[in-house]
Amino acid sequence: MTGVAIVGAAECDLGSTGKSTLTLQTQAVTRALADAGLTLADVDGLATTGVSRFSTTQLAEYLGLEPRWVDSTFVGGSAAEMMVARATQAIEAGQVSTVVISFASNQRSARSRSLGGVVEEHTPEAQFETPYGPLYPLSYYAMAAQQYFHRYGGTREKLAEIAVAAREWALLNPAAFRYGAGPLTVDDVLAAPMVSSPLTVADCCLVTDGGGAVVLTALDRARDLRHPPVRVLGYGERSTNTSMTAVEDLTVTGARESGREAFARAGITPADVDVLEVYDSFTITAALSIEALGFCGPGEVLDLVQDGRIRPGGGLALNTSGGGLSYCHPGQFGVLLLVEAVRQLRGEAGARQVPDARVAVAHGTGGILSTHATVVLGVRR
Amino acid sequence: MNVPPPDDVTAGWWDATREHRYTLQTCGSCGHVQHPPRALCTACSSTVDLGFVGASGGGVVDAFTVVHRAPAPGVAVPYTIARIRLAEGPIVLSTLDGEDWRIGAPVRVGWLDLDDGRALPVFHR
Ligand SMILES: [Zn+2]
């Protein structure tokens, strides 16, 4: 339990926008502030990544700010969740009053994504792994899926349900890239072109423009703002690897300890969670995270997700926006997990609203199962 | 094939590949074996006594994937990428011939000679 709350949340334009990253960042920040009933004049803390080498400083200058506190923690898709933890601590310590956490990219418009990833020649991976030609990050997740299937007898059919359910949620979300695309079937996923076995194109997240922002402030201040405060109840994180060979067991991720610490801080268990937003860069990413977070035992997640349990109206409300698989994936999707969690907790999610949602978890994953960060959010109803 | 040049820590490992010798960095203080080579032992933090010791060159497939889309223009697909668990403990990445693999399959090191005299270890059946 902390004394900090999220008081504003918004997306920038999503999909194929033709806009620059800084334009999309500006949309995300100003819309989230408007949602909170605040303006840039109220902001004294800023956190972002993906803008430039000096990401947060760059964005601050662009917005006309000289922040009292910044954070540019660069850990890929879990960055926004880690930033919530850092911002919460800084607000509680009195260093800063109102923090905006944002991310945006135009990767679809700019065609800036490559299957081989970014290689940095001075790293050990450049000498010892890149020469073999793995897809980065995809081949690592593919090997994790292969190992999981081997260990527990899982199948591509069962894993495909994660993509199928994500589509069902996206069909309820007018902002989703696949809204209106019609349902996806298990057969569609299996028949899609193979990219890195056992994962097909349909096991992989979208490549879109997009992003979002959230605004945090102290709870006593939050009570005077436009929306009921969404409290930061807990947080935790783990960083485990950059190479494809450091982690002994590909089926257990840093989400286990990240989640354990976040849940303990919040004083909850997985059974208390009404809405679960986990990074689904690939179907297997979501599967491994759900299991590591303790929503089932080892080897059980592919059974847990069957029988419509993670589809709209099922027992486990998972990735209610449609996720990275069917809603939006601008890279570093973590901030949009938070935005959707806030909307669900405020009861603003329209056709995809989870009834009486009071506790939500946002769990980000970065790199090749490299970084993991969990945020527990809650409202009083 | 573009393999970046060695650095101060990895030079000894790459030098051995010129003679097709598969080595692993081994700590003289505690006996820990690690890969890739580092400026310290991750088991005991020693920064001295780290040397390259001849390894068996044997291992088993820990996990694998068949790549069907090229990571860069001009790369022929499909090909198989695997994590190899070496007999000495460390896990390394390699390509494997063919697509008919299973986890746990035994493999041995072979060599792909590079233009600069070094050789890239590539594991096979
Ligand atoms: Zn040692």
Short mmCIF file of C-alpha atoms and ligand atoms in Angstrom, two decimals:
data_model
loop_
_atom_site.label_atom_id
_atom_site.label_comp_id
_atom_site.label_asym_id
_atom_site.label_seq_id
_atom_site.Cartn_x
_atom_site.Cartn_y
_atom_site.Cartn_z
CA MET A 1 0.00 0.00 0.00
CA THR A 2 1.38 3.44 -0.92
CA GLY A 3 0.21 7.03 -0.60
CA VAL A 4 0.33 7.66 -4.34
CA ALA A 5 -2.33 7.39 -7.05
CA ILE A 6 -2.72 7.49 -10.80
CA VAL A 7 -5.00 10.43 -11.54
CA GLY A 8 -4.78 10.68 -15.33
CA ALA A 9 -4.40 8.21 -18.20
CA ALA A 10 -4.64 8.48 -21.98
CA GLU A 11 -3.53 7.05 -25.31
CA CYS A 12 -2.03 9.04 -28.14
CA ASP A 13 -3.20 8.32 -31.69
CA LEU A 14 -2.75 4.61 -32.44
CA GLY A 15 -2.27 2.47 -35.52
CA SER A 16 -0.71 3.99 -38.62
CA THR A 17 -0.53 7.69 -37.84
CA GLY A 18 2.06 9.26 -40.14
CA LYS A 19 3.04 11.42 -37.15
CA SER A 20 6.43 11.94 -35.50
CA THR A 21 7.31 10.38 -32.16
CA LEU A 22 7.38 13.78 -30.44
CA THR A 23 3.93 14.66 -31.79
CA LEU A 24 2.59 11.37 -30.43
CA GLN A 25 4.38 11.96 -27.10
CA THR A 26 2.81 15.41 -26.89
CA GLN A 27 -0.64 13.93 -27.48
CA ALA A 28 -0.11 11.29 -24.80
CA VAL A 29 1.13 13.77 -22.18
CA THR A 30 -1.42 16.53 -22.79
CA ARG A 31 -4.36 14.10 -23.03
CA ALA A 32 -3.40 12.35 -19.80
CA LEU A 33 -3.11 15.70 -18.03
CA ALA A 34 -6.47 16.84 -19.42
CA ASP A 35 -7.96 13.57 -18.20
CA ALA A 36 -6.63 14.38 -14.72
CA GLY A 37 -7.83 17.99 -14.85
CA LEU A 38 -4.23 19.23 -14.70
CA THR A 39 -1.94 21.15 -17.04
CA LEU A 40 1.76 21.09 -17.84
CA ALA A 41 2.20 23.85 -15.26
CA ASP A 42 1.39 21.27 -12.58
CA VAL A 43 4.06 18.80 -13.74
CA ASP A 44 7.40 18.72 -11.92
CA GLY A 45 8.42 15.15 -12.74
CA LEU A 46 8.75 13.37 -16.08
CA ALA A 47 9.68 9.82 -17.12
CA THR A 48 9.96 8.39 -20.61
CA THR A 49 12.14 6.36 -22.98
CA GLY A 50 12.54 5.87 -26.70
CA VAL A 51 12.84 9.53 -27.65
CA SER A 52 16.61 9.89 -27.95
CA ARG A 53 19.76 9.18 -25.95
CA PHE A 54 18.63 11.81 -23.41
CA SER A 55 15.00 10.75 -23.68
CA THR A 56 13.39 12.46 -20.73
CA THR A 57 15.51 15.59 -20.96
CA GLN A 58 14.68 15.80 -24.65
CA LEU A 59 10.94 15.48 -24.06
CA ALA A 60 11.05 17.90 -21.13
CA GLU A 61 12.63 20.61 -23.25
CA TYR A 62 10.15 19.92 -26.06
CA LEU A 63 7.27 20.37 -23.61
CA GLY A 64 8.85 23.49 -22.10
CA LEU A 65 9.61 21.89 -18.72
CA GLU A 66 12.60 21.94 -16.37
CA PRO A 67 11.66 18.97 -14.16
CA ARG A 68 12.56 18.57 -10.51
CA TRP A 69 12.78 14.80 -11.09
CA VAL A 70 13.30 12.63 -14.19
CA ASP A 71 13.61 8.92 -14.95
CA SER A 72 14.71 7.31 -18.21
CA THR A 73 15.06 3.74 -16.98
CA PHE A 74 15.64 1.88 -20.24
CA VAL A 75 14.50 -1.72 -19.81
CA GLY A 76 12.16 -2.19 -22.78
CA GLY A 77 8.56 -3.18 -22.17
CA SER A 78 8.63 -3.10 -18.39
CA ALA A 79 9.93 0.48 -18.21
CA ALA A 80 6.59 2.14 -17.45
CA GLU A 81 5.89 -0.26 -14.57
CA MET A 82 9.35 0.37 -13.10
CA MET A 83 8.77 4.10 -13.51
CA VAL A 84 5.56 3.85 -11.47
CA ALA A 85 7.64 2.37 -8.64
CA ARG A 86 10.34 5.05 -8.92
CA ALA A 87 7.80 7.87 -9.21
CA THR A 88 5.81 6.56 -6.24
CA GLN A 89 8.96 6.53 -4.11
CA ALA A 90 9.98 10.03 -5.23
CA ILE A 91 6.51 11.42 -4.49
CA GLU A 92 6.42 9.76 -1.08
CA ALA A 93 9.90 11.13 -0.34
CA GLY A 94 8.70 14.63 -1.17
CA GLN A 95 11.15 15.18 -4.01
CA VAL A 96 8.42 15.68 -6.60
CA SER A 97 4.68 16.31 -6.59
CA THR A 98 3.20 15.38 -9.97
CA VAL A 99 4.83 12.94 -12.38
CA VAL A 100 3.93 12.09 -15.97
CA ILE A 101 5.11 8.73 -17.33
CA SER A 102 4.83 8.47 -21.10
CA PHE A 103 5.88 6.48 -24.12
CA ALA A 104 5.09 6.78 -27.83
CA SER A 105 6.53 5.53 -31.09
CA ASN A 106 5.77 5.71 -34.78
CA GLN A 107 7.42 2.38 -35.59
CA ARG A 108 4.78 1.34 -38.11
CA SER A 109 4.84 4.63 -40.02
CA ALA A 110 8.63 4.83 -39.83
CA ARG A 111 9.15 1.10 -40.69
CA SER A 112 11.84 1.12 -38.02
CA ARG A 113 11.48 -2.46 -36.74
CA SER A 114 13.90 -5.21 -37.89
CA LEU A 115 13.59 -8.96 -37.26
CA GLY A 116 17.26 -9.20 -36.32
CA GLY A 117 16.95 -6.51 -33.65
CA VAL A 118 19.57 -3.95 -32.70
CA VAL A 119 23.14 -5.26 -32.39
CA GLU A 120 25.66 -3.39 -30.24
CA GLU A 121 29.13 -4.51 -31.31
CA HIS A 122 30.78 -4.00 -27.91
CA THR A 123 28.50 -6.47 -26.12
CA PRO A 124 29.34 -10.16 -25.51
CA GLU A 125 26.21 -11.12 -27.45
CA ALA A 126 27.63 -9.53 -30.62
CA GLN A 127 30.62 -11.90 -30.48
CA PHE A 128 28.97 -15.03 -29.13
CA GLU A 129 25.31 -15.02 -30.19
CA THR A 130 24.51 -12.67 -33.09
CA PRO A 131 26.83 -14.56 -35.52
CA TYR A 132 24.39 -17.50 -35.42
CA GLY A 133 21.50 -15.37 -36.70
CA PRO A 134 18.77 -15.64 -34.05
CA LEU A 135 15.74 -13.44 -34.59
CA TYR A 136 15.80 -10.91 -31.79
CA PRO A 137 13.76 -11.05 -29.64
CA LEU A 138 11.55 -13.66 -31.33
CA SER A 139 13.84 -16.72 -31.39
CA TYR A 140 14.36 -16.56 -27.63
CA TYR A 141 10.63 -16.62 -26.93
CA ALA A 142 10.32 -19.43 -29.48
CA MET A 143 12.91 -21.49 -27.60
CA ALA A 144 11.11 -20.77 -24.32
CA ALA A 145 7.87 -22.05 -25.88
CA GLN A 146 9.64 -25.14 -27.22
CA GLN A 147 11.13 -25.87 -23.81
CA TYR A 148 7.80 -25.29 -22.07
CA PHE A 149 6.01 -27.69 -24.46
CA HIS A 150 8.75 -30.28 -23.95
CA ARG A 151 8.62 -30.03 -20.16
CA TYR A 152 4.86 -29.95 -19.65
CA GLY A 153 3.36 -31.45 -22.80
CA GLY A 154 1.80 -28.19 -23.98
CA THR A 155 0.78 -27.72 -27.58
CA ARG A 156 0.63 -24.94 -30.18
CA GLU A 157 -3.16 -25.33 -30.16
CA LYS A 158 -3.42 -24.58 -26.46
CA LEU A 159 -0.99 -21.65 -26.66
CA ALA A 160 -2.93 -20.19 -29.59
CA GLU A 161 -5.89 -19.54 -27.26
CA ILE A 162 -4.04 -16.50 -25.92
CA ALA A 163 -4.12 -14.87 -29.37
CA VAL A 164 -7.72 -15.98 -29.94
CA ALA A 165 -8.89 -14.46 -26.65
CA ALA A 166 -6.96 -11.23 -27.26
CA ARG A 167 -8.87 -10.85 -30.52
CA GLU A 168 -12.20 -11.36 -28.76
CA TRP A 169 -11.36 -8.48 -26.41
CA ALA A 170 -10.15 -6.30 -29.31
CA LEU A 171 -13.49 -6.76 -31.06
CA LEU A 172 -14.98 -4.87 -28.08
CA ASN A 173 -12.42 -2.03 -28.19
CA PRO A 174 -12.98 0.61 -30.89
CA ALA A 175 -9.38 1.82 -30.46
CA ALA A 176 -7.94 -1.62 -31.25
CA PHE A 177 -6.00 -2.16 -34.47
CA ARG A 178 -7.98 -5.39 -35.06
CA TYR A 179 -11.37 -3.93 -34.04
CA GLY A 180 -13.62 -4.94 -36.89
CA ALA A 181 -11.19 -7.56 -38.15
CA GLY A 182 -13.50 -10.37 -37.05
CA PRO A 183 -12.69 -13.28 -34.77
CA LEU A 184 -9.45 -15.24 -34.87
CA THR A 185 -9.57 -19.04 -34.57
CA VAL A 186 -7.03 -21.53 -33.26
CA ASP A 187 -6.77 -22.87 -36.81
CA ASP A 188 -5.99 -19.35 -38.08
CA VAL A 189 -3.12 -19.09 -35.61
CA LEU A 190 -1.72 -22.52 -36.50
CA ALA A 191 -2.04 -21.90 -40.25
CA ALA A 192 -0.37 -18.47 -40.15
CA PRO A 193 3.17 -18.32 -41.59
CA MET A 194 5.78 -19.78 -39.26
CA VAL A 195 8.36 -17.22 -38.13
CA SER A 196 10.48 -19.02 -35.52
CA SER A 197 9.03 -22.40 -34.58
CA PRO A 198 6.76 -23.04 -32.75
CA LEU A 199 5.56 -19.42 -33.10
CA THR A 200 3.68 -18.16 -36.16
CA VAL A 201 2.93 -14.60 -37.22
CA ALA A 202 -0.33 -14.85 -35.25
CA ASP A 203 1.58 -15.65 -32.03
CA CYS A 204 3.41 -12.31 -32.46
CA CYS A 205 2.34 -8.84 -31.42
CA LEU A 206 1.35 -6.15 -33.86
CA VAL A 207 3.75 -3.51 -35.15
CA THR A 208 1.88 -0.22 -34.82
CA ASP A 209 2.34 3.41 -33.92
CA GLY A 210 0.98 4.48 -30.57
CA GLY A 211 1.63 5.07 -26.92
CA GLY A 212 0.17 6.66 -23.86
CA ALA A 213 0.77 8.39 -20.56
CA VAL A 214 -0.26 8.23 -16.93
CA VAL A 215 -0.15 10.98 -14.28
CA LEU A 216 0.76 10.26 -10.65
CA THR A 217 0.44 12.39 -7.54
CA ALA A 218 0.04 12.03 -3.80
CA LEU A 219 -3.25 10.55 -2.63
CA ASP A 220 -4.28 13.62 -0.58
CA ARG A 221 -3.92 15.80 -3.69
CA ALA A 222 -5.51 13.15 -5.93
CA ARG A 223 -8.80 13.33 -4.01
CA ASP A 224 -9.43 16.87 -5.35
CA LEU A 225 -8.99 15.93 -9.01
CA ARG A 226 -11.46 14.92 -11.74
CA HIS A 227 -11.53 11.16 -11.28
CA PRO A 228 -11.55 8.88 -8.26
CA PRO A 229 -7.88 8.11 -7.55
CA VAL A 230 -6.47 4.78 -8.69
CA ARG A 231 -4.12 3.86 -5.88
CA VAL A 232 -0.70 2.34 -6.37
CA LEU A 233 -1.00 -0.60 -3.98
CA GLY A 234 2.27 -2.38 -4.74
CA TYR A 235 5.19 -2.84 -7.09
CA GLY A 236 8.09 -5.19 -7.69
CA GLU A 237 10.64 -5.94 -10.38
CA ARG A 238 13.43 -8.28 -11.53
CA SER A 239 16.14 -7.95 -14.20
CA THR A 240 17.54 -11.31 -15.29
CA ASN A 241 19.47 -11.35 -18.58
CA THR A 242 20.43 -9.73 -21.85
CA SER A 243 21.88 -12.79 -23.61
CA MET A 244 19.99 -15.86 -24.83
CA THR A 245 22.14 -18.19 -22.73
CA ALA A 246 22.30 -16.76 -19.20
CA VAL A 247 19.01 -18.06 -17.80
CA GLU A 248 19.12 -21.72 -16.77
CA ASP A 249 15.41 -22.50 -17.10
CA LEU A 250 13.49 -20.77 -19.88
CA THR A 251 10.13 -21.73 -18.39
CA VAL A 252 10.49 -19.67 -15.21
CA THR A 253 10.88 -15.89 -15.55
CA GLY A 254 11.69 -12.94 -13.32
CA ALA A 255 7.95 -12.32 -13.11
CA ARG A 256 7.85 -14.81 -10.23
CA GLU A 257 9.85 -12.65 -7.81
CA SER A 258 8.57 -9.39 -9.32
CA GLY A 259 5.00 -10.47 -8.73
CA ARG A 260 5.65 -11.97 -5.32
CA GLU A 261 7.10 -8.69 -4.06
CA ALA A 262 4.38 -6.55 -5.65
CA PHE A 263 1.58 -8.70 -4.22
CA ALA A 264 3.19 -8.76 -0.77
CA ARG A 265 3.55 -4.97 -0.77
CA ALA A 266 -0.10 -4.63 -1.78
CA GLY A 267 -1.23 -7.24 0.73
CA ILE A 268 -3.08 -9.26 -1.92
CA THR A 269 -2.87 -12.63 -3.65
CA PRO A 270 -3.64 -13.49 -7.29
CA ALA A 271 -7.13 -14.52 -6.16
CA ASP A 272 -7.86 -10.85 -5.33
CA VAL A 273 -7.07 -9.63 -8.86
CA ASP A 274 -10.08 -8.58 -10.97
CA VAL A 275 -8.19 -7.45 -14.08
CA LEU A 276 -4.82 -8.74 -15.28
CA GLU A 277 -2.90 -6.81 -17.93
CA VAL A 278 0.31 -8.65 -18.90
CA TYR A 279 2.66 -7.84 -21.72
CA ASP A 280 1.84 -10.13 -24.66
CA SER A 281 4.70 -9.45 -27.04
CA PHE A 282 4.11 -13.08 -27.98
CA THR A 283 1.51 -15.59 -26.83
CA ILE A 284 4.20 -17.38 -24.82
CA THR A 285 5.19 -14.14 -23.06
CA ALA A 286 1.73 -13.80 -21.58
CA ALA A 287 1.56 -17.51 -20.74
CA LEU A 288 4.86 -17.58 -18.87
CA SER A 289 4.02 -14.35 -17.02
CA ILE A 290 0.59 -15.54 -15.85
CA GLU A 291 2.14 -18.71 -14.50
CA ALA A 292 5.12 -16.98 -12.90
CA LEU A 293 2.82 -14.42 -11.26
CA GLY A 294 1.12 -17.28 -9.45
CA PHE A 295 -2.27 -17.45 -11.17
CA CYS A 296 -1.65 -21.20 -11.53
CA GLY A 297 0.99 -23.74 -10.64
CA PRO A 298 4.01 -24.71 -12.75
CA GLY A 299 2.96 -26.33 -16.02
CA GLU A 300 -0.71 -25.36 -15.64
CA VAL A 301 -1.11 -22.12 -17.58
CA LEU A 302 -2.05 -23.60 -20.95
CA ASP A 303 -4.90 -25.46 -19.26
CA LEU A 304 -5.87 -22.39 -17.23
CA VAL A 305 -6.48 -20.32 -20.38
CA GLN A 306 -8.77 -22.87 -22.09
CA ASP A 307 -12.59 -23.07 -22.10
CA GLY A 308 -13.07 -19.33 -22.63
CA ARG A 309 -11.62 -18.51 -19.23
CA ILE A 310 -9.60 -15.53 -20.52
CA ARG A 311 -12.17 -14.39 -23.10
CA PRO A 312 -14.70 -11.63 -22.32
CA GLY A 313 -17.02 -12.91 -19.59
CA GLY A 314 -14.57 -15.62 -18.50
CA GLY A 315 -13.23 -16.02 -15.00
CA LEU A 316 -9.85 -14.34 -15.58
CA ALA A 317 -10.09 -10.92 -17.27
CA LEU A 318 -6.81 -10.89 -19.21
CA ASN A 319 -5.56 -8.15 -21.52
CA THR A 320 -8.94 -6.49 -21.82
CA SER A 321 -7.80 -3.95 -24.44
CA GLY A 322 -6.93 -6.72 -26.88
CA GLY A 323 -3.28 -6.45 -25.85
CA GLY A 324 -0.20 -6.18 -28.00
CA LEU A 325 -1.56 -9.05 -30.08
CA SER A 326 -4.72 -7.32 -31.32
CA TYR A 327 -4.99 -3.77 -29.91
CA CYS A 328 -1.74 -1.85 -30.28
CA HIS A 329 1.97 -2.54 -30.08
CA PRO A 330 4.26 0.45 -30.47
CA GLY A 331 7.19 -1.34 -28.76
CA GLN A 332 7.48 -0.85 -24.99
CA PHE A 333 3.78 -1.57 -24.57
CA GLY A 334 4.03 -1.28 -20.76
CA VAL A 335 2.44 2.15 -20.47
CA LEU A 336 -0.69 0.97 -22.29
CA LEU A 337 -1.10 -1.86 -19.75
CA LEU A 338 -1.38 0.86 -17.10
CA VAL A 339 -3.80 2.96 -19.16
CA GLU A 340 -6.16 0.01 -19.64
CA ALA A 341 -5.91 -1.00 -15.97
CA VAL A 342 -6.88 2.55 -14.93
CA ARG A 343 -9.85 2.60 -17.29
CA GLN A 344 -11.09 -0.74 -16.00
CA LEU A 345 -10.77 0.39 -12.37
CA ARG A 346 -12.67 3.59 -13.11
CA GLY A 347 -15.41 1.68 -14.91
CA GLU A 348 -14.77 3.52 -18.19
CA ALA A 349 -14.06 0.56 -20.45
CA GLY A 350 -17.42 0.44 -22.26
CA ALA A 351 -18.31 -2.85 -23.93
CA ARG A 352 -15.22 -4.55 -22.51
CA GLN A 353 -15.74 -3.37 -18.92
CA VAL A 354 -15.07 -6.00 -16.27
CA PRO A 355 -17.93 -5.70 -13.76
CA ASP A 356 -17.01 -4.27 -10.36
CA ALA A 357 -13.24 -4.24 -11.05
CA ARG A 358 -11.44 -3.10 -7.89
CA VAL A 359 -7.93 -4.55 -8.15
CA ALA A 360 -5.85 -4.60 -11.34
CA VAL A 361 -2.35 -5.81 -12.08
CA ALA A 362 -0.15 -4.44 -14.86
CA HIS A 363 2.90 -6.57 -15.60
CA GLY A 364 5.51 -5.47 -18.12
CA THR A 365 8.19 -7.59 -19.78
CA GLY A 366 11.19 -6.18 -21.64
CA GLY A 367 13.79 -7.52 -24.05
CA ILE A 368 14.11 -11.33 -24.20
CA LEU A 369 12.32 -12.07 -20.91
CA SER A 370 15.05 -9.74 -19.63
CA THR A 371 13.18 -7.37 -17.35
CA HIS A 372 9.96 -7.83 -15.41
CA ALA A 373 7.96 -5.30 -13.42
CA THR A 374 4.62 -5.61 -11.69
CA VAL A 375 2.28 -2.84 -10.51
CA VAL A 376 -0.82 -3.50 -8.39
CA LEU A 377 -3.53 -0.82 -8.65
CA GLY A 378 -6.78 -0.49 -6.77
CA VAL A 379 -9.89 1.61 -6.16
CA ARG A 380 -12.42 1.77 -3.36
CA ARG A 381 -15.94 1.15 -4.54
CA MET B 1 30.08 -13.83 -41.85
CA ASN B 2 30.63 -10.77 -39.67
CA VAL B 3 31.95 -11.64 -36.22
CA PRO B 4 33.11 -8.58 -34.26
CA PRO B 5 36.80 -8.53 -33.27
CA PRO B 6 37.80 -9.91 -29.85
CA ASP B 7 38.41 -7.57 -26.93
CA ASP B 8 40.94 -7.72 -24.09
CA VAL B 9 38.93 -10.37 -22.22
CA THR B 10 37.80 -12.58 -25.12
CA ALA B 11 41.05 -12.61 -27.15
CA GLY B 12 42.35 -15.78 -25.50
CA TRP B 13 39.13 -17.65 -26.23
CA TRP B 14 39.15 -16.64 -29.89
CA ASP B 15 42.89 -17.40 -30.23
CA ALA B 16 42.20 -21.02 -29.28
CA THR B 17 39.61 -21.27 -32.05
CA ARG B 18 42.38 -20.67 -34.60
CA GLU B 19 43.60 -24.16 -33.66
CA HIS B 20 40.03 -25.52 -33.40
CA ARG B 21 40.39 -25.82 -29.64
CA TYR B 22 37.16 -25.32 -27.68
CA THR B 23 37.95 -23.67 -24.36
CA LEU B 24 35.97 -22.26 -21.46
CA GLN B 25 36.98 -19.53 -19.05
CA THR B 26 37.74 -21.18 -15.71
CA CYS B 27 38.41 -19.55 -12.34
CA GLY B 28 41.68 -20.61 -10.72
CA SER B 29 40.40 -19.58 -7.30
CA CYS B 30 37.11 -21.48 -7.10
CA GLY B 31 36.96 -23.65 -10.23
CA HIS B 32 33.83 -21.97 -11.65
CA VAL B 33 33.41 -22.35 -15.43
CA GLN B 34 31.66 -19.52 -17.28
CA HIS B 35 30.81 -18.31 -20.77
CA PRO B 36 31.08 -15.72 -22.26
CA PRO B 37 34.47 -14.78 -20.81
CA ARG B 38 34.40 -11.92 -18.32
CA ALA B 39 36.81 -9.74 -16.35
CA LEU B 40 35.62 -11.43 -13.16
CA CYS B 41 34.36 -14.75 -11.86
CA THR B 42 30.61 -14.49 -11.27
CA ALA B 43 30.82 -17.17 -8.55
CA CYS B 44 33.57 -15.76 -6.31
CA SER B 45 34.21 -12.25 -7.76
CA SER B 46 37.90 -13.00 -8.38
CA THR B 47 39.43 -10.77 -11.04
CA VAL B 48 42.70 -12.72 -11.23
CA ASP B 49 43.48 -16.34 -12.04
CA LEU B 50 40.93 -16.48 -14.85
CA GLY B 51 42.21 -18.72 -17.63
CA PHE B 52 41.02 -20.65 -20.67
CA VAL B 53 40.87 -24.40 -20.12
CA GLY B 54 40.25 -26.98 -22.84
CA ALA B 55 36.65 -28.23 -22.82
CA SER B 56 35.18 -31.53 -23.97
CA GLY B 57 33.27 -29.97 -26.87
CA GLY B 58 30.25 -32.07 -26.01
CA GLY B 59 26.79 -31.07 -24.87
CA VAL B 60 23.05 -31.56 -25.32
CA VAL B 61 20.32 -29.48 -26.95
CA ASP B 62 18.63 -27.40 -24.23
CA ALA B 63 16.11 -25.67 -26.53
CA PHE B 64 15.84 -24.93 -30.25
CA THR B 65 13.84 -23.06 -32.86
CA VAL B 66 13.68 -23.22 -36.64
CA VAL B 67 13.97 -19.71 -38.09
CA HIS B 68 11.76 -19.19 -41.15
CA ARG B 69 12.22 -15.46 -41.71
CA ALA B 70 15.60 -13.90 -42.38
CA PRO B 71 16.93 -11.52 -39.72
CA ALA B 72 18.63 -9.52 -42.47
CA PRO B 73 18.43 -9.34 -46.27
CA GLY B 74 20.29 -12.14 -48.05
CA VAL B 75 20.18 -14.69 -45.22
CA ALA B 76 18.86 -18.06 -46.45
CA VAL B 77 16.08 -19.71 -44.41
CA PRO B 78 15.06 -21.99 -42.80
CA TYR B 79 17.81 -22.78 -40.30
CA THR B 80 17.90 -24.04 -36.73
CA ILE B 81 19.13 -22.07 -33.70
CA ALA B 82 19.72 -23.84 -30.40
CA ARG B 83 20.85 -23.38 -26.84
CA ILE B 84 23.49 -26.04 -26.16
CA ARG B 85 24.09 -27.10 -22.56
CA LEU B 86 27.79 -27.94 -22.47
CA ALA B 87 29.04 -30.92 -20.45
CA GLU B 88 30.94 -28.42 -18.28
CA GLY B 89 27.75 -26.52 -17.39
CA PRO B 90 27.53 -23.28 -19.35
CA ILE B 91 24.86 -22.78 -22.02
CA VAL B 92 25.93 -21.45 -25.44
CA LEU B 93 24.13 -20.54 -28.65
CA SER B 94 24.73 -22.36 -31.95
CA THR B 95 23.17 -23.19 -35.25
CA LEU B 96 22.31 -26.85 -35.94
CA ASP B 97 22.14 -28.68 -39.29
CA GLY B 98 18.65 -29.61 -40.45
CA GLU B 99 15.34 -29.19 -38.68
CA ASP B 100 14.79 -32.63 -37.17
CA TRP B 101 15.93 -31.98 -33.61
CA ARG B 102 14.71 -32.78 -30.15
CA ILE B 103 15.54 -31.37 -26.73
CA GLY B 104 18.16 -33.50 -24.99
CA ALA B 105 19.85 -34.66 -28.21
CA PRO B 106 23.64 -35.02 -27.81
CA VAL B 107 25.84 -32.73 -29.92
CA ARG B 108 29.55 -32.14 -30.51
CA VAL B 109 31.44 -29.04 -31.51
CA GLY B 110 32.61 -28.46 -35.10
CA TRP B 111 34.18 -25.42 -36.70
CA LEU B 112 33.34 -22.83 -39.32
CA ASP B 113 36.55 -21.08 -40.39
CA LEU B 114 36.34 -17.29 -40.61
CA ASP B 115 38.29 -15.14 -43.11
CA ASP B 116 40.50 -13.66 -40.37
CA GLY B 117 41.85 -17.03 -39.18
CA ARG B 118 39.48 -17.42 -36.24
CA ALA B 119 36.83 -20.15 -36.28
CA LEU B 120 33.22 -20.09 -35.13
CA PRO B 121 32.13 -23.14 -33.14
CA VAL B 122 29.06 -24.80 -34.64
CA PHE B 123 27.57 -27.85 -32.94
CA HIS B 124 26.40 -30.94 -34.85
CA ARG B 125 25.08 -34.49 -34.29
ZN ZN C 1 35.73 -18.00 -8.86
#
